[in-house]
Amino acid sequence: MRYRRFGRTDWQFSLFSLGTMRCLSSESVFAATLDRALELGINHLETARGYGNSEVFLGRYLQRQGVRERVYLTTKLVPTPDRQTMEKAIAESLERLQLNYLDCLAIHGINTREHLNWIKDPQGCMKAVFMAQEAGKIGHIGFSTHAPLEIILETINTDFFAFVNIHYYFFWQRQQPAIALARAKDMGVFIISPADKGGSLHRPPKKLEELCAPFSPLELNYRFLLSDPRITTLSVGAAIPEELEAIINVSERDQPLDAAEIAVFKRLETHLTDKLATDLCSQCYQCLPCPENINIPEVLRLRNLAVAYEMTDFGQYRYRMLENAGHWFPGRKANNCTECGDCLPRCPEKLPIPSLLFDTHELLNGPAQRRLWSS
């Protein structure tokens, strides 16, 4: 395992961090998964108050001799409109974790303008966080986000935070300006769920496997991220110890992309362009806002991936979360389009957006999906 400086914390984090949202089927599975993570050299464990029993399990695991000294720990708490609620949440998390000091606390899901306003309030939830930091209960403060790019940039520019947990992958590079700004601010950058949210790459379709050969799709996404020196660490959300084996062959490969890897990425881009032809959405976001609150770019991104790479299962998984995951995955489904035409003159590709929206709905809709844990 290789390690990188986590921004201005000056701590050296392993290239992979263990996210503990999924390994909760039993406390023995939880412990075995953490055991394997430490064996592989992972030194950063990440949890959240909203992840079921994760804090409780982790608190008991940390009592094992020698464990606490080997790891950095982050937990996450949702933003609140008042200081008192956050004070109580911090105290409860520390109690569940059986700690009097937490290396990192992240505000969990600054996803909306309202959340941003809460943290900007001088007497709001951040006052409780800063007070806890001044009292020596918290080392460094960061935030996680599923927000639109402009809100992420504004949040970074508050200068409240030493790190950011963010979505950014080969198949979704919209947040690249946020990565650049975080680097300019010397913030640690933690990538959320590159295997799952990055494209369900642990279960790739045959077409994508063929296009990525001789590499696996997951390996390529890991290499895309690890070759970027602005990024510190990638989350791996293993449900069982065996799922950690997928990181072994890349955990020491953070050098620039080589010629063979670059050739595959070019192949993927060429195939996307050729397959979609005049229906390719370039993800410029100029179609927004939509009067019906349809997240047009995301819907068409999922269509791009399903049509070009046969990533239909991933597209269905994400699309079905619309209208079911609140501010964690906002926007309405494509069948809400009224064909008002408001988006059409703003599209530089002159796409027939309403037709593509209805086509995507037919392709990807099905039983509703929800987040694994709700907050």
GROMACS .gro file of N, CA, C and O in nm, residues 99-144:
model
  184
   99LEU      N    1  -1.470   0.717   2.219
   99LEU     CA    2  -1.354   0.803   2.202
   99LEU      C    3  -1.376   0.937   2.272
   99LEU      O    4  -1.490   0.981   2.289
  100ASN      N    5  -1.266   1.001   2.309
  100ASN     CA    6  -1.274   1.141   2.352
  100ASN      C    7  -1.206   1.233   2.252
  100ASN      O    8  -1.200   1.354   2.273
  101TYR      N    9  -1.154   1.173   2.143
  101TYR     CA   10  -1.089   1.251   2.037
  101TYR      C   11  -1.114   1.182   1.904
  101TYR      O   12  -1.098   1.060   1.892
  102LEU      N   13  -1.153   1.258   1.805
  102LEU     CA   14  -1.182   1.208   1.671
  102LEU      C   15  -1.087   1.276   1.573
  102LEU      O   16  -1.075   1.398   1.571
  103ASP      N   17  -1.018   1.196   1.491
  103ASP     CA   18  -0.922   1.255   1.396
  103ASP      C   19  -0.991   1.350   1.300
  103ASP      O   20  -0.944   1.463   1.279
  104CYS      N   21  -1.099   1.305   1.238
  104CYS     CA   22  -1.169   1.386   1.138
  104CYS      C   23  -1.319   1.377   1.158
  104CYS      O   24  -1.374   1.268   1.177
  105LEU      N   25  -1.384   1.491   1.148
  105LEU     CA   26  -1.529   1.498   1.145
  105LEU      C   27  -1.570   1.563   1.014
  105LEU      O   28  -1.520   1.671   0.979
  106ALA      N   29  -1.659   1.498   0.941
  106ALA     CA   30  -1.711   1.554   0.816
  106ALA      C   31  -1.858   1.587   0.832
  106ALA      O   32  -1.934   1.509   0.890
  107ILE      N   33  -1.897   1.703   0.781
  107ILE     CA   34  -2.038   1.735   0.771
  107ILE      C   35  -2.094   1.650   0.656
  107ILE      O   36  -2.046   1.659   0.543
  108HIS      N   37  -2.192   1.570   0.685
  108HIS     CA   38  -2.236   1.462   0.597
  108HIS      C   39  -2.348   1.510   0.503
  108HIS      O   40  -2.464   1.514   0.541
  109GLY      N   41  -2.311   1.547   0.383
  109GLY     CA   42  -2.411   1.580   0.284
  109GLY      C   43  -2.449   1.727   0.282
  109GLY      O   44  -2.564   1.763   0.308
  110ILE      N   45  -2.352   1.815   0.251
  110ILE     CA   46  -2.387   1.954   0.219
  110ILE      C   47  -2.433   1.952   0.074
  110ILE      O   48  -2.354   1.968  -0.019
  111ASN      N   49  -2.562   1.926   0.057
  111ASN     CA   50  -2.616   1.894  -0.075
  111ASN      C   51  -2.704   2.002  -0.135
  111ASN      O   52  -2.732   1.998  -0.255
  112THR      N   53  -2.747   2.097  -0.054
  112THR     CA   54  -2.843   2.196  -0.101
  112THR      C   55  -2.801   2.336  -0.057
  112THR      O   56  -2.715   2.354   0.030
  113ARG      N   57  -2.866   2.436  -0.116
  113ARG     CA   58  -2.842   2.574  -0.076
  113ARG      C   59  -2.878   2.594   0.071
  113ARG      O   60  -2.809   2.667   0.144
  114GLU      N   61  -2.984   2.528   0.117
  114GLU     CA   62  -3.022   2.539   0.257
  114GLU      C   63  -2.912   2.486   0.348
  114GLU      O   64  -2.878   2.551   0.450
  115HIS      N   65  -2.855   2.371   0.315
  115HIS     CA   66  -2.745   2.318   0.396
  115HIS      C   67  -2.628   2.415   0.400
  115HIS      O   68  -2.566   2.436   0.506
  116LEU      N   69  -2.596   2.475   0.287
  116LEU     CA   70  -2.485   2.570   0.282
  116LEU      C   71  -2.514   2.691   0.370
  116LEU      O   72  -2.425   2.740   0.441
  117ASN      N   73  -2.637   2.738   0.367
  117ASN     CA   74  -2.673   2.851   0.454
  117ASN      C   75  -2.663   2.815   0.601
  117ASN      O   76  -2.622   2.897   0.684
  118TRP      N   77  -2.698   2.691   0.634
  118TRP     CA   78  -2.685   2.649   0.774
  118TRP      C   79  -2.540   2.656   0.820
  118TRP      O   80  -2.512   2.701   0.931
  119ILE      N   81  -2.447   2.609   0.737
  119ILE     CA   82  -2.308   2.608   0.783
  119ILE      C   83  -2.246   2.747   0.781
  119ILE      O   84  -2.147   2.773   0.850
  120LYS      N   85  -2.304   2.839   0.704
  120LYS     CA   86  -2.253   2.976   0.701
  120LYS      C   87  -2.302   3.059   0.819
  120LYS      O   88  -2.244   3.164   0.848
  121ASP      N   89  -2.406   3.014   0.884
  121ASP     CA   90  -2.463   3.087   0.997
  121ASP      C   91  -2.362   3.090   1.112
  121ASP      O   92  -2.326   2.984   1.166
  122PRO      N   93  -2.316   3.207   1.153
  122PRO     CA   94  -2.213   3.214   1.259
  122PRO      C   95  -2.257   3.149   1.390
  122PRO      O   96  -2.173   3.107   1.470
  123GLN      N   97  -2.387   3.142   1.415
  123GLN     CA   98  -2.438   3.081   1.538
  123GLN      C   99  -2.499   2.943   1.513
  123GLN      O  100  -2.567   2.890   1.600
  124GLY      N  101  -2.473   2.887   1.396
  124GLY     CA  102  -2.533   2.760   1.358
  124GLY      C  103  -2.449   2.639   1.394
  124GLY      O  104  -2.366   2.641   1.485
  125CYS      N  105  -2.466   2.534   1.317
  125CYS     CA  106  -2.406   2.405   1.353
  125CYS      C  107  -2.254   2.408   1.351
  125CYS      O  108  -2.190   2.335   1.428
  126MET      N  109  -2.194   2.492   1.265
  126MET     CA  110  -2.048   2.494   1.259
  126MET      C  111  -1.987   2.553   1.385
  126MET      O  112  -1.873   2.521   1.419
  127LYS      N  113  -2.061   2.636   1.456
  127LYS     CA  114  -2.008   2.688   1.582
  127LYS      C  115  -1.983   2.573   1.679
  127LYS      O  116  -1.881   2.570   1.748
  128ALA      N  117  -2.076   2.477   1.683
  128ALA     CA  118  -2.058   2.360   1.769
  128ALA      C  119  -1.937   2.279   1.726
  128ALA      O  120  -1.860   2.229   1.809
  129VAL      N  121  -1.918   2.265   1.594
  129VAL     CA  122  -1.804   2.189   1.542
  129VAL      C  123  -1.673   2.258   1.577
  129VAL      O  124  -1.577   2.194   1.624
  130PHE      N  125  -1.668   2.389   1.556
  130PHE     CA  126  -1.545   2.462   1.587
  130PHE      C  127  -1.515   2.460   1.737
  130PHE      O  128  -1.399   2.451   1.778
  131MET      N  129  -1.618   2.468   1.818
  131MET     CA  130  -1.597   2.461   1.962
  131MET      C  131  -1.542   2.325   2.004
  131MET      O  132  -1.453   2.316   2.089
  132ALA      N  133  -1.593   2.220   1.943
  132ALA     CA  134  -1.542   2.086   1.973
  132ALA      C  135  -1.397   2.073   1.929
  132ALA      O  136  -1.315   2.009   1.996
  133GLN      N  137  -1.364   2.134   1.816
  133GLN     CA  138  -1.225   2.130   1.769
  133GLN      C  139  -1.134   2.207   1.865
  133GLN      O  140  -1.026   2.158   1.901
  134GLU      N  141  -1.178   2.323   1.908
  134GLU     CA  142  -1.098   2.402   2.002
  134GLU      C  143  -1.081   2.331   2.136
  134GLU      O  144  -0.979   2.348   2.204
  135ALA      N  145  -1.179   2.250   2.173
  135ALA     CA  146  -1.172   2.175   2.299
  135ALA      C  147  -1.088   2.049   2.287
  135ALA      O  148  -1.074   1.974   2.386
  136GLY      N  149  -1.033   2.023   2.168
  136GLY     CA  150  -0.947   1.907   2.149
  136GLY      C  151  -1.022   1.777   2.125
  136GLY      O  152  -0.962   1.669   2.134
  137LYS      N  153  -1.150   1.787   2.088
  137LYS     CA  154  -1.228   1.666   2.062
  137LYS      C  155  -1.221   1.623   1.916
  137LYS      O  156  -1.252   1.508   1.884
  138ILE      N  157  -1.184   1.716   1.827
  138ILE     CA  158  -1.178   1.691   1.683
  138ILE      C  159  -1.047   1.744   1.628
  138ILE      O  160  -1.005   1.855   1.663
  139GLY      N  161  -0.983   1.663   1.542
  139GLY     CA  162  -0.860   1.709   1.479
  139GLY      C  163  -0.887   1.799   1.360
  139GLY      O  164  -0.855   1.918   1.362
  140HIS      N  165  -0.950   1.747   1.255
  140HIS     CA  166  -0.973   1.823   1.133
  140HIS      C  167  -1.118   1.809   1.088
  140HIS      O  168  -1.182   1.708   1.114
  141ILE      N  169  -1.166   1.909   1.016
  141ILE     CA  170  -1.305   1.918   0.975
  141ILE      C  171  -1.313   1.916   0.823
  141ILE      O  172  -1.236   1.984   0.755
  142GLY      N  173  -1.406   1.837   0.771
  142GLY     CA  174  -1.429   1.833   0.627
  142GLY      C  175  -1.577   1.822   0.598
  142GLY      O  176  -1.661   1.842   0.686
  143PHE      N  177  -1.608   1.791   0.474
  143PHE     CA  178  -1.750   1.772   0.438
  143PHE      C  179  -1.760   1.672   0.325
  143PHE      O  180  -1.669   1.655   0.245
  144SER      N  181  -1.874   1.603   0.321
  144SER     CA  182  -1.908   1.520   0.207
  144SER      C  183  -2.021   1.587   0.132
  144SER      O  184  -2.097   1.667   0.189
   0.00000   0.00000   0.00000
